[in-house]
Coordinates of C-alpha atoms in Angstrom, one line a residue:
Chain U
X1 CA -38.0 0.6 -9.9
X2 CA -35.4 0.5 -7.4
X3 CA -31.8 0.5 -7.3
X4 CA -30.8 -0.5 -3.9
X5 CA -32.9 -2.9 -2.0
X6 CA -32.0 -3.6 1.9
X7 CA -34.0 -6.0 3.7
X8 CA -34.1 -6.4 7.0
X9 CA -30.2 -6.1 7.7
X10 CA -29.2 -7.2 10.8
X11 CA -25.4 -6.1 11.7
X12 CA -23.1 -6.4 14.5
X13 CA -23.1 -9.8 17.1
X14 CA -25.9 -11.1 18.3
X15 CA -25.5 -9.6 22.1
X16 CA -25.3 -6.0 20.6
X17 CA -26.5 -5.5 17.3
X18 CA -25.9 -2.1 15.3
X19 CA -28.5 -2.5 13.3
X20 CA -31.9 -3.9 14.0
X21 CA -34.0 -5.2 11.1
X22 CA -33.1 -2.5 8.6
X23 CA -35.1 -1.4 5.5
X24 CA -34.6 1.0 2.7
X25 CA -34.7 1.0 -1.0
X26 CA -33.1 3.5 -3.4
X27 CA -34.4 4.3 -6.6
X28 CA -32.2 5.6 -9.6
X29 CA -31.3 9.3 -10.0
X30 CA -32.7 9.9 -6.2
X31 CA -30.8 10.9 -3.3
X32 CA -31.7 9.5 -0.3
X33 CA -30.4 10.8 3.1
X34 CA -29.7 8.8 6.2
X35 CA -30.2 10.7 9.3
X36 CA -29.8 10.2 13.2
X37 CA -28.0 10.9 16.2
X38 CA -24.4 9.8 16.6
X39 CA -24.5 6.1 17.0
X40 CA -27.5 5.6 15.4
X41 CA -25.9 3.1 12.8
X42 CA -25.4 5.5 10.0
X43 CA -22.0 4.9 9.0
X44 CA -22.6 0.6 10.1
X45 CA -25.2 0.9 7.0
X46 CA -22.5 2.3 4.7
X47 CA -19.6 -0.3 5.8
X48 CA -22.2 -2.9 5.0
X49 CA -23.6 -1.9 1.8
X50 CA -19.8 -1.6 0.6
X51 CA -18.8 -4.9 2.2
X52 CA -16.4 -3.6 5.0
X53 CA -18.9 -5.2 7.2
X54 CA -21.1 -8.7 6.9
X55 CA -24.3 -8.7 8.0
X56 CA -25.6 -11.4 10.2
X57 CA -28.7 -11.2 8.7
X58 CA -30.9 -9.3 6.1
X59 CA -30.4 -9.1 2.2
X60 CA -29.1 -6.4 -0.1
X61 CA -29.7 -6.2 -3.2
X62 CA -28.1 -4.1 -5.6
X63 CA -29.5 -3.8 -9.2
X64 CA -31.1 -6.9 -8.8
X65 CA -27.8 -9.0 -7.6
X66 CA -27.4 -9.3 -3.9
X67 CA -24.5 -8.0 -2.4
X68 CA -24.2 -10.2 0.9
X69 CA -21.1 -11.7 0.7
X70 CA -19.2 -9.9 -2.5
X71 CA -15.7 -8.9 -1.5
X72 CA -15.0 -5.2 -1.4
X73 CA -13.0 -4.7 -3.8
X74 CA -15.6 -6.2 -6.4
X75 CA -18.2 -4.2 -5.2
X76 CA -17.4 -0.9 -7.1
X77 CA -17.3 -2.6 -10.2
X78 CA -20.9 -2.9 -9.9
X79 CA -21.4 0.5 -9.8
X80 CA -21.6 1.7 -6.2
X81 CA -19.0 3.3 -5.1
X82 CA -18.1 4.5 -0.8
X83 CA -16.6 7.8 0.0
X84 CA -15.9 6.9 3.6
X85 CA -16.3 9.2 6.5
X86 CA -13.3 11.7 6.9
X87 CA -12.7 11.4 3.6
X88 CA -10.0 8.8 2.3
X89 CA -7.9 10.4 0.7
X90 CA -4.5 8.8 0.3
X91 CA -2.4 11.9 1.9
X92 CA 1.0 10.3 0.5
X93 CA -0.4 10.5 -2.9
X94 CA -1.0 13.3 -5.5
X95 CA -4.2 14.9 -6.3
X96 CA -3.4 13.3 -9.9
X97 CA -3.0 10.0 -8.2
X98 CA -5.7 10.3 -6.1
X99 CA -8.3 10.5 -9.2
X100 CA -6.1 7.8 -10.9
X101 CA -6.7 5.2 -8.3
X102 CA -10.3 6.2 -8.8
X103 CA -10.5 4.5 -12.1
X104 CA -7.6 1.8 -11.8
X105 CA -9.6 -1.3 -11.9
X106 CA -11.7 -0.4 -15.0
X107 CA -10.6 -1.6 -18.5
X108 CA -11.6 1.7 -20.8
X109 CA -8.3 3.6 -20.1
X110 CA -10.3 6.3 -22.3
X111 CA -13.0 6.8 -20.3
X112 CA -10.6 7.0 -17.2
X113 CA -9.2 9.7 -18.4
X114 CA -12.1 11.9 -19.5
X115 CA -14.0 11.0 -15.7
X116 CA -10.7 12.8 -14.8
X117 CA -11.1 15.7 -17.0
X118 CA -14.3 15.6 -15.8
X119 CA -13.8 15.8 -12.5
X120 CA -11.1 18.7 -12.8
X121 CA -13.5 20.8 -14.6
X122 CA -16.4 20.1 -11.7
X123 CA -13.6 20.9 -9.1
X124 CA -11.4 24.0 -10.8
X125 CA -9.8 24.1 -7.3
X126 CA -8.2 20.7 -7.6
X127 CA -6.9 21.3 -11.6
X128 CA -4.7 23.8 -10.0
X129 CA -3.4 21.2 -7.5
X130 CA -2.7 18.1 -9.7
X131 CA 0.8 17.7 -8.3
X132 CA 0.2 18.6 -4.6
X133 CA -0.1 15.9 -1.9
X134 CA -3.3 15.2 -0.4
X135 CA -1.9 16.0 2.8
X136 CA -1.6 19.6 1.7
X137 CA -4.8 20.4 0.9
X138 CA -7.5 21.8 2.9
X139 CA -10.8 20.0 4.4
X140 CA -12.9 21.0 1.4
X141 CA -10.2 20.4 -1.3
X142 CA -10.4 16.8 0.2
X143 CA -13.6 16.2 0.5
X144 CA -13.6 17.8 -3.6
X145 CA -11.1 14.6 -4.4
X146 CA -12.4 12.0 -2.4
X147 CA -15.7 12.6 -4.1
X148 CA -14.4 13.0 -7.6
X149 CA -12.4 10.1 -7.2
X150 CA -15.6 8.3 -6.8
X151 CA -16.6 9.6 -9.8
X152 CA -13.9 8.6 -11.8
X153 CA -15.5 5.2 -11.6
X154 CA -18.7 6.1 -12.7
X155 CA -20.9 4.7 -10.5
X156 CA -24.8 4.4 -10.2
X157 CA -24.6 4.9 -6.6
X158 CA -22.6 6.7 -4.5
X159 CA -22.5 6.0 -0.7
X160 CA -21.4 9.6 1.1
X161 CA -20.4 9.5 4.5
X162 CA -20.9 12.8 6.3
X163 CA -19.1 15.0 3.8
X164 CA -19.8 18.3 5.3
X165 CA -18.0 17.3 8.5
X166 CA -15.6 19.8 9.0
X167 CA -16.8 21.7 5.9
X168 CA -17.4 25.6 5.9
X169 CA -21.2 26.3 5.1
X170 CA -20.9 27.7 1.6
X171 CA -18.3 24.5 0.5
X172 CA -20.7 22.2 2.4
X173 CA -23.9 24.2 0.1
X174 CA -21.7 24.0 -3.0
X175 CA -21.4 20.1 -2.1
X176 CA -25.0 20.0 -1.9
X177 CA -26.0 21.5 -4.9
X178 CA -23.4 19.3 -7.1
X179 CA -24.8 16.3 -5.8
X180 CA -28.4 17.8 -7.3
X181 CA -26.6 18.6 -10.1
X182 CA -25.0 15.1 -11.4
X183 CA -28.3 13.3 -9.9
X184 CA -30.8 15.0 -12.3
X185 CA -28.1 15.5 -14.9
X186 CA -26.8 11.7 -15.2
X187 CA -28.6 9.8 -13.0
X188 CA -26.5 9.2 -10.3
X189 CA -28.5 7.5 -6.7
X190 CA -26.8 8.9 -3.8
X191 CA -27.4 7.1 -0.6
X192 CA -26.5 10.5 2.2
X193 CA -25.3 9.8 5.3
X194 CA -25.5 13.5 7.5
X195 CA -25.2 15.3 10.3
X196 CA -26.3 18.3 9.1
X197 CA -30.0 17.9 9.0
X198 CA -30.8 21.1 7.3
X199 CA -28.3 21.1 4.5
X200 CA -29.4 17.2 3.9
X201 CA -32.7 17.4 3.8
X202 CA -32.9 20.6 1.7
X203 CA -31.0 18.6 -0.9
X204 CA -32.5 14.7 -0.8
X205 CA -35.9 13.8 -2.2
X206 CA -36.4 11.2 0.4
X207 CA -35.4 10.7 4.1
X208 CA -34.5 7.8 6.4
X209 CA -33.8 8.6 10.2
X210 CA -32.7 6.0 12.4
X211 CA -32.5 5.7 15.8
X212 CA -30.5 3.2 17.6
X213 CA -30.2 0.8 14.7
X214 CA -33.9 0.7 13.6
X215 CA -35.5 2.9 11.1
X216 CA -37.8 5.1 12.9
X217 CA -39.4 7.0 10.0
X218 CA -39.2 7.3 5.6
X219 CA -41.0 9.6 4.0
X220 CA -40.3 12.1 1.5
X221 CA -37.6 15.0 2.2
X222 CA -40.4 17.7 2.4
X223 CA -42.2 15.8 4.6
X224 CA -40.0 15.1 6.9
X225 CA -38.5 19.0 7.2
X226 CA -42.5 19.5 8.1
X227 CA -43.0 17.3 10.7
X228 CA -42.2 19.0 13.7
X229 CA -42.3 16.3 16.2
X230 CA -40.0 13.9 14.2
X231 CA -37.5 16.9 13.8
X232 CA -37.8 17.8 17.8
X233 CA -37.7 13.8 18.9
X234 CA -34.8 12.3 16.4
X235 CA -32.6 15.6 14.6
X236 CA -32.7 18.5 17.1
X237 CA -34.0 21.4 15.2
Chain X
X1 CA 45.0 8.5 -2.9
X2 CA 45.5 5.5 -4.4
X3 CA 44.2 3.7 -1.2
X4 CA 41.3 6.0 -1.0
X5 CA 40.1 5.7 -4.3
X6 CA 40.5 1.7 -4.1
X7 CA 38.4 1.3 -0.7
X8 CA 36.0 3.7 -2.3
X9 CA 35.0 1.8 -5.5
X10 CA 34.9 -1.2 -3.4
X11 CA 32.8 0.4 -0.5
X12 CA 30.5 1.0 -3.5
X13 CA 30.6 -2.2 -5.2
X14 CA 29.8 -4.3 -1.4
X15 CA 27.4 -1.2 -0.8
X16 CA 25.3 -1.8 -3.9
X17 CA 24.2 -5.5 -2.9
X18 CA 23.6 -3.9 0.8
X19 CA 21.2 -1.1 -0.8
X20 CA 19.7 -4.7 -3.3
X21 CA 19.3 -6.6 0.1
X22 CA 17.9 -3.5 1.6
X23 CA 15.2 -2.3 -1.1
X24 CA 13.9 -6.0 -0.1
X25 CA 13.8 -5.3 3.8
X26 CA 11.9 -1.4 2.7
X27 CA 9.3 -3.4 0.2
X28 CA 8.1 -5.8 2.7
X29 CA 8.4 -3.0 5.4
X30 CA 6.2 -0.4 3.2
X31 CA 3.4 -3.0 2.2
X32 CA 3.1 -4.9 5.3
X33 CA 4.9 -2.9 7.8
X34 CA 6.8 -6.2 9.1
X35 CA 10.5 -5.9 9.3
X36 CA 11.5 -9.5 7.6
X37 CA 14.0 -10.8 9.6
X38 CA 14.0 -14.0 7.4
X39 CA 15.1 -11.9 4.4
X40 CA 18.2 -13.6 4.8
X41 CA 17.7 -16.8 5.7
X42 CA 15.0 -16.6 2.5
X43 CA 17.7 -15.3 0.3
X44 CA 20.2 -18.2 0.7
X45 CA 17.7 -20.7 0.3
X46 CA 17.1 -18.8 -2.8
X47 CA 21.0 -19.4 -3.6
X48 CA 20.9 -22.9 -2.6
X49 CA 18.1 -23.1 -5.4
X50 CA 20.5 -21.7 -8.1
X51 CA 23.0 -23.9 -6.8
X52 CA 21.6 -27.2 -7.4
X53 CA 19.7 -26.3 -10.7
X54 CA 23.6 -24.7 -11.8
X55 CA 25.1 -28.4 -10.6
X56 CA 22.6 -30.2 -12.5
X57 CA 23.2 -28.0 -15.8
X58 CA 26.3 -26.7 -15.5
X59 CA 24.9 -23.4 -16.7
X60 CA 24.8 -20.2 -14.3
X61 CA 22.6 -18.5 -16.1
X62 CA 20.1 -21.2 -15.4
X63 CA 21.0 -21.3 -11.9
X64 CA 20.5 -17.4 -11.4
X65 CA 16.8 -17.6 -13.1
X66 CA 16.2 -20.2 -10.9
X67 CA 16.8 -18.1 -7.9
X68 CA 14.8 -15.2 -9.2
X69 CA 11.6 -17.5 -9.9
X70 CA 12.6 -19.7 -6.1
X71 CA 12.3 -16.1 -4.2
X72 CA 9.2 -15.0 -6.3
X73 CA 7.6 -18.6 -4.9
X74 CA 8.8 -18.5 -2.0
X75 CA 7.8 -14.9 -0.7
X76 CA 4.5 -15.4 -2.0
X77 CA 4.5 -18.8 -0.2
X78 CA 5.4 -18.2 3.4
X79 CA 3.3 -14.3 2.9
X80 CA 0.2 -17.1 1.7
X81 CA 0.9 -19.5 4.1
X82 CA 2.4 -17.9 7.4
X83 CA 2.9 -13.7 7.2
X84 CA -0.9 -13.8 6.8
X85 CA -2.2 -15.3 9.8
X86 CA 0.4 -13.6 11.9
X87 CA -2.2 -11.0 14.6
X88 CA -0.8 -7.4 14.3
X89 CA -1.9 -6.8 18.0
X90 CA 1.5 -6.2 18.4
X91 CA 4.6 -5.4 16.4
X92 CA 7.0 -8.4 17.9
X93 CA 4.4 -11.1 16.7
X94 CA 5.8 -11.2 13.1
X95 CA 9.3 -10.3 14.9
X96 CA 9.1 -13.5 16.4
X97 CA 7.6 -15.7 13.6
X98 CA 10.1 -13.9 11.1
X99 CA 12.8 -15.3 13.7
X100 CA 11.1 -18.9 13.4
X101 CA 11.3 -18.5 10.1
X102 CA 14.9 -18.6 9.6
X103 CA 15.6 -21.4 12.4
X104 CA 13.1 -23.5 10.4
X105 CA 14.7 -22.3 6.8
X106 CA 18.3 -23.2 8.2
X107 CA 17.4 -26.3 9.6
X108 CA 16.3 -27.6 6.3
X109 CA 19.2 -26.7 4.3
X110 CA 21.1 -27.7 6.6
X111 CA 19.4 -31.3 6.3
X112 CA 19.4 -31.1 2.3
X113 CA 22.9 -29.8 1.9
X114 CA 25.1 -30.2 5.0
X115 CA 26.6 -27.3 7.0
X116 CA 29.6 -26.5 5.0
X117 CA 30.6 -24.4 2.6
X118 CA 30.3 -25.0 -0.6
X119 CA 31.9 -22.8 -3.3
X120 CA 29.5 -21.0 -5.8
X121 CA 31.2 -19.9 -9.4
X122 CA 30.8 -16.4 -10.6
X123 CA 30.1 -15.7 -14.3
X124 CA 32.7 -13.3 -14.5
X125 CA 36.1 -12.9 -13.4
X126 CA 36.4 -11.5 -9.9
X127 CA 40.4 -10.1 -11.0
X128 CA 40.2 -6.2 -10.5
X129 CA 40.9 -4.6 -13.9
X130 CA 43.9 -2.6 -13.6
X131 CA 43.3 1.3 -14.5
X132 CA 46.2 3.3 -13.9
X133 CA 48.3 1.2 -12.0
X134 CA 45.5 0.6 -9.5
X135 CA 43.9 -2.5 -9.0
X136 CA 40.3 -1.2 -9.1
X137 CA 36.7 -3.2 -10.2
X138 CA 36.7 -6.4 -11.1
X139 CA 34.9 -7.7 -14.0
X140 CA 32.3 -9.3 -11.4
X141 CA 31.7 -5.9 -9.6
X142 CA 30.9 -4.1 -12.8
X143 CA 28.2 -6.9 -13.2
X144 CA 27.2 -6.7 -9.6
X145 CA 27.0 -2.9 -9.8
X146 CA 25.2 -2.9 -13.2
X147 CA 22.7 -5.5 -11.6
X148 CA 21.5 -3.3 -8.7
X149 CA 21.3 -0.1 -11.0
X150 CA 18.9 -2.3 -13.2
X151 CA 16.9 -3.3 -10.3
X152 CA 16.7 0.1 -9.1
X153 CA 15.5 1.7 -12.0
X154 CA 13.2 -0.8 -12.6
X155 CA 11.5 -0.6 -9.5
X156 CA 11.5 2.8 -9.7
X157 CA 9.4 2.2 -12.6
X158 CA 7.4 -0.1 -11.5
X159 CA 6.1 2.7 -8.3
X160 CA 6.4 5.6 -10.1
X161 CA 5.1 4.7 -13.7
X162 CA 3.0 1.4 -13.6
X163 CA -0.5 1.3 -12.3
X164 CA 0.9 -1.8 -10.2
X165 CA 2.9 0.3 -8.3
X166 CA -0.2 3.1 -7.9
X167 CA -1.8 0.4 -6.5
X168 CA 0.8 -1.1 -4.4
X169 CA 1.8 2.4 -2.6
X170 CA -2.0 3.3 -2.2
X171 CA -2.6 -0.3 -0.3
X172 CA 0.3 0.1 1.7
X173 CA -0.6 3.9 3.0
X174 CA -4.4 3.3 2.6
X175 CA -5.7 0.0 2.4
X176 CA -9.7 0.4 3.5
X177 CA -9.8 2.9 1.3
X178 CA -7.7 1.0 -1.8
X179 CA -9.8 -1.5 -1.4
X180 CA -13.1 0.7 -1.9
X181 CA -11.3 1.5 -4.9
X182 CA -11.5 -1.5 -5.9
X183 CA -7.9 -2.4 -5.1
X184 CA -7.0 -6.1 -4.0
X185 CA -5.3 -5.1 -1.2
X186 CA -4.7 -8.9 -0.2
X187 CA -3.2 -10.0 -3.4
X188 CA -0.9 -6.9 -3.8
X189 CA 0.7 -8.0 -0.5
X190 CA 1.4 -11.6 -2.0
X191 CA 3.2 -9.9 -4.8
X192 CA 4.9 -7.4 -2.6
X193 CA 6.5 -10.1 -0.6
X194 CA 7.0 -12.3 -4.0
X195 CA 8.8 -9.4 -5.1
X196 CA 10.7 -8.2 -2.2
X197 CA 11.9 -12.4 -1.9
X198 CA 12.7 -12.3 -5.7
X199 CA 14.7 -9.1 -4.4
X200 CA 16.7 -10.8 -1.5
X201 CA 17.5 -13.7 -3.9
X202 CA 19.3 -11.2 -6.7
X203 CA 21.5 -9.8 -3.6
X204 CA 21.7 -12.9 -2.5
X205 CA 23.1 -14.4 -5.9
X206 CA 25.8 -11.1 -5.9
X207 CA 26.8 -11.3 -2.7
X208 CA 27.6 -15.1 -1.8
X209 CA 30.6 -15.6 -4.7
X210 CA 31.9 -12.4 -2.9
X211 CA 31.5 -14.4 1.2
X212 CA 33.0 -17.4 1.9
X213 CA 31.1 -19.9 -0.2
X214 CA 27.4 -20.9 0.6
X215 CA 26.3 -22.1 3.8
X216 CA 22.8 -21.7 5.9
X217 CA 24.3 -18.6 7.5
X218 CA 25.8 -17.0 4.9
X219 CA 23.7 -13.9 5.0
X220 CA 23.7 -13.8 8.3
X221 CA 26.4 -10.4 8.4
X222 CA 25.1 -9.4 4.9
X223 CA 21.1 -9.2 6.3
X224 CA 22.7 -7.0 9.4
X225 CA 24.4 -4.8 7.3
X226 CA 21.3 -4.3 4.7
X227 CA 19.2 -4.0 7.5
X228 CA 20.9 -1.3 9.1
X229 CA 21.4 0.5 5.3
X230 CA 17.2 0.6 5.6
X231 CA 17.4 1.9 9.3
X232 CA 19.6 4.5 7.8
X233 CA 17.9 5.2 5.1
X234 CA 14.4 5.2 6.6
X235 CA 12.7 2.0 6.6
X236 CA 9.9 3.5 4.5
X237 CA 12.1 5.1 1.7
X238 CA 13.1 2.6 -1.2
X239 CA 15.8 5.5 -1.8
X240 CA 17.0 6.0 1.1
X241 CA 17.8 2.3 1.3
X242 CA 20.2 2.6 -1.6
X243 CA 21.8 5.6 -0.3
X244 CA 21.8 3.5 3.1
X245 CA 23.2 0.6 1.2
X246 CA 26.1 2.8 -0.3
X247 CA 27.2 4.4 3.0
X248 CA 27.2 1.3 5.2
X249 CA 29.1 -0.3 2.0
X250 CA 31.9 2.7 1.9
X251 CA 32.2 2.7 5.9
X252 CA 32.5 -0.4 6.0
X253 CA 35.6 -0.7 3.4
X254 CA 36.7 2.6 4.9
X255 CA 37.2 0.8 8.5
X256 CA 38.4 -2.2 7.1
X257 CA 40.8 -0.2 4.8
X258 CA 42.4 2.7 7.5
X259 CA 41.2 0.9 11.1
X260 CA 41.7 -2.7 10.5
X261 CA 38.6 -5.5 10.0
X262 CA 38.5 -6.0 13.6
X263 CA 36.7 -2.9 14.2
X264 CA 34.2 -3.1 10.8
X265 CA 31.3 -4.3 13.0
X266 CA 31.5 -1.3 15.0
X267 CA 31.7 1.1 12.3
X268 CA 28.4 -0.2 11.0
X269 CA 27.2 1.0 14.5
X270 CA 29.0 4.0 14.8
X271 CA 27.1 4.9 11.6
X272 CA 23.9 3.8 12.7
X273 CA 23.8 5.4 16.4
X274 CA 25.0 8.8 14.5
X275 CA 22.3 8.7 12.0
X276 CA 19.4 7.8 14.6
X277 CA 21.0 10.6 17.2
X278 CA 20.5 13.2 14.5
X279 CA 17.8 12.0 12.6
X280 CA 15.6 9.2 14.3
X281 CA 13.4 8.3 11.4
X282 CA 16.2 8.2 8.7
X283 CA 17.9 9.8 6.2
X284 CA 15.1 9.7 4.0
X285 CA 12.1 9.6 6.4
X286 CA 9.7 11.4 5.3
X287 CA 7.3 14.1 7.4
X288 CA 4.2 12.2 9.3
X289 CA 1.5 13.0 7.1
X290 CA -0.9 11.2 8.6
X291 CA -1.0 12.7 11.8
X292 CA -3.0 15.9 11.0

């Protein structure tokens, strides 16, 4: 059974594709982590799952309904919801707000507002911060919010975007470990875009590294930690 | 004293419509960072609406819905049909369209309706009530005032309250991420320029009875003033442009009051220079958040 099915996604024009000919399928209650160098089409993937970015080519389907051409803002009512890359949290807004807008186009106010109860009792840090602005809290605090504000919508699959960059270790392990958490607990898929190799792979149960815009190897997370050549030739460790 | 407290409650009454006319100049600013210079040329077209419908009905009431639902069309319109395709490669683009905009909105009332004035009725008296020997509002500035304090707490509602307005601020400051969110960033711009119109077209209604009768440039010195109320207020503040509003409004009568009309325009300036020399982003600007 999968959840989300990409094939053979071509992005970018046709002179200088991002992506070349991508594949990847992720099942339910699985995270699966993206990994490559800077550039390798990591956060391209992302934009286009979500629909900031059309493919020229390639299909993705998503629960069974393909996604090429879905507006947006239609796409998290599906289920599958995109914490971007440095974070996206609206700095003018409240933390409050913040988790609000996480929930604002779905029609069960009630559910709304226990995903936000939810979330504060995840995330302590940010029940003590309901008024402040998002500008004045700290990388991790952030990264806390734009994550639970994901939540709020209750997706199936959650599209992460680097979120230990900038992160100390033990915020970045505590990250990590909730991710585990709501994944074996409710059956959340998280698709993991990452930098940081180790912390990813300790985490995922299967890998994908790519390497200027074509997969270059998937295989289980274990398996890939193992294999010594892959780690040397594609994620420097 | 007497003087004083006359050019004061006057200065407030004209200031009011200039923080209305204003709020419309910081909606449009804070959800599409354009700075409408059609606002006024929109807003008498509005006017010209209520006009006929009043002519053809004899009822003012009538007249003023009709302006209200004419702005609400016709923001959304020219934000559907023009404001959308307008490149943001650079800030004068939409300068320059806005600017089009009015020559082309003139131009046509012009060809419906002639270029002359033609009186508008009020639906109250414009006689200032006498308190105290004074000559102070008149029954018209108590509805003009009591207008713009409804409009201001109910778009302070709308932003602060409604999830419209969560949505509306978090597409303005944020709108990749809103629309992640599943926020329809490109439909809450139609309705912030449908409401900012429907804005300019209330101000509009209050402030032509009070000019010299309706004519395609009858806004013209009205959209000045406003605009400068928003500079001074901070372009992105919806309070500051009422505070904005109020002070160009009591300057103004001030100058006009103790220095003579002649030198009105240049109080509006003197404001505006004093306000940017000490504080270049406004009154109200708030701190750059985004640059962390």
């Amino acid at each position: 059974m999968t959840l989300l099915q990409v094939d053979g996604l071509v992005v970018g024009y046709s002179a200088a594709p991002v992506l070349h000919g991508v594949d990847l399928t992720v099942p339910p209650a699985t995270i699966v982590t993206v990994l490559g160098a800077n550039g390798a089409g990591k956060t391209t993937l992302l934009r286009t799952l979500s629909g900031l970015l059309r493919p020229a080519e390639g299909g993705i389907r998503f629960d069974g309904r393909s996604l090429v051409g879905v507006p947006v803002e239609r796409v998290v009512r599906l289920g599958l919801a995109h914490v971007p890359e440095g974070r996206g949290v609206v700095a003018e807004l409240t933390v409050e707000e913040n988790l609000r807008l996480g929930g604002v186009w779905r029609a069960d106010r009630r559910d709304v507002r226990l995903a936000q109860d939810e979330v504060y009792e995840l995330f302590p840090a940010l029940a003590a911060r309901r008024k402040h602005a998002g500008h004045q809290l700290s990388g991790g605090e952030r990264q806390m919010l734009a994550l639970g504000r994901a939540l709020v919508a209750r997706p199936r699959l959650l599209l992460l975007d680097e979120p230990s960059l900038g992160l100390a270790p033990r915020i970045t392990g505590q990250i990590m470990a909730l991710l585990r958490r709501l994944c074996d607990e409710t059956g959340l898929a998280v698709l993991l875009v990452e930098q940081n190799v180790r912390s990813a792979l300790s985490v995922a149960d299967q890998g994908v590294v790519l390497s200027l815009g074509r997969v270059v190897a998937a295989a289980d997370a274990a398996q890939l930690r193992d294999d010594a050549g892959l780690r040397h030739a594609y994620l420097g460790f | 004293m007497d003087r004083f407290l006359f050019l004061t409650v006057d200065g407030l009454a004209k200031g009011a419509v200039y923080a209305a006319f204003a709020l419309a100049v910081v909606l449009i600013w804070r959800a599409a960072r354009i700075v409408n210079f059609a606002q006024g040329a929109m807003a008498v077209a509005t006017v010209y609406a209520a006009y006929s419908v009043t002519q053809a009905t004899g009822s003012y009431w009538l007249g003023f819905a009709a302006a209200l639902a004419a702005g609400l069309l016709l923001g959304a319109g020219i934000e559907r049909a023009v404001m959308r395709f307008v490149p943001h490669t650079s800030p004068l683009n939409s300068v320059i369209v806005a600017l089009g905009l009015v020559l082309l909105l003139q131009a046509v009332l012009g060809a419906i309706y002639g270029n002359e004035f033609r009186p508008v009725e009020t639906p109250f008296s414009r006689t200032g009530i006498t308190v105290g020997g004074i000559a102070l509002l008149s029954r018209y500035d108590l509805f003009v005032l009591g207008a713009v304090l409804v409009l201001v707490v109910l778009l302070a509602l709308l932003f602060t309250r409604t999830s419209t307005g969560l949505r509306m601020r978090s597409a303005a400051f944020a709108p990749e991420v809103s629309r992640l969110l599943g926020v329809n960033v490109a439909g809450l711009l139609t309705f912030g320029w449908a409401l900012a119109a429907a804005v300019g077209a209330l101000a509009g209604m209050l402030v032509v009875p009070t000019e010299l009768g309706l004519h395609p440039n009858t806004m013209d010195l009205v959209f000045v003033s406003s605009f400068t109320a928003a500079v001074v207020g901070g372009l992105d503040s919806p309070i500051g442009a009422v505070v904005g509003g109020l002070a160009v409004g009591l300057v103004l009568s001030y100058a006009a009051g103790y220095l003579g009309s002649d030198v009105t325009p240049l109080a509006t300036l003197a404001l505006l220079l004093v306000v940017l020399l000490i504080r270049p982003g406004g009154l109200f600007a708030g701190v750059r958040t985004r640059a962390v």
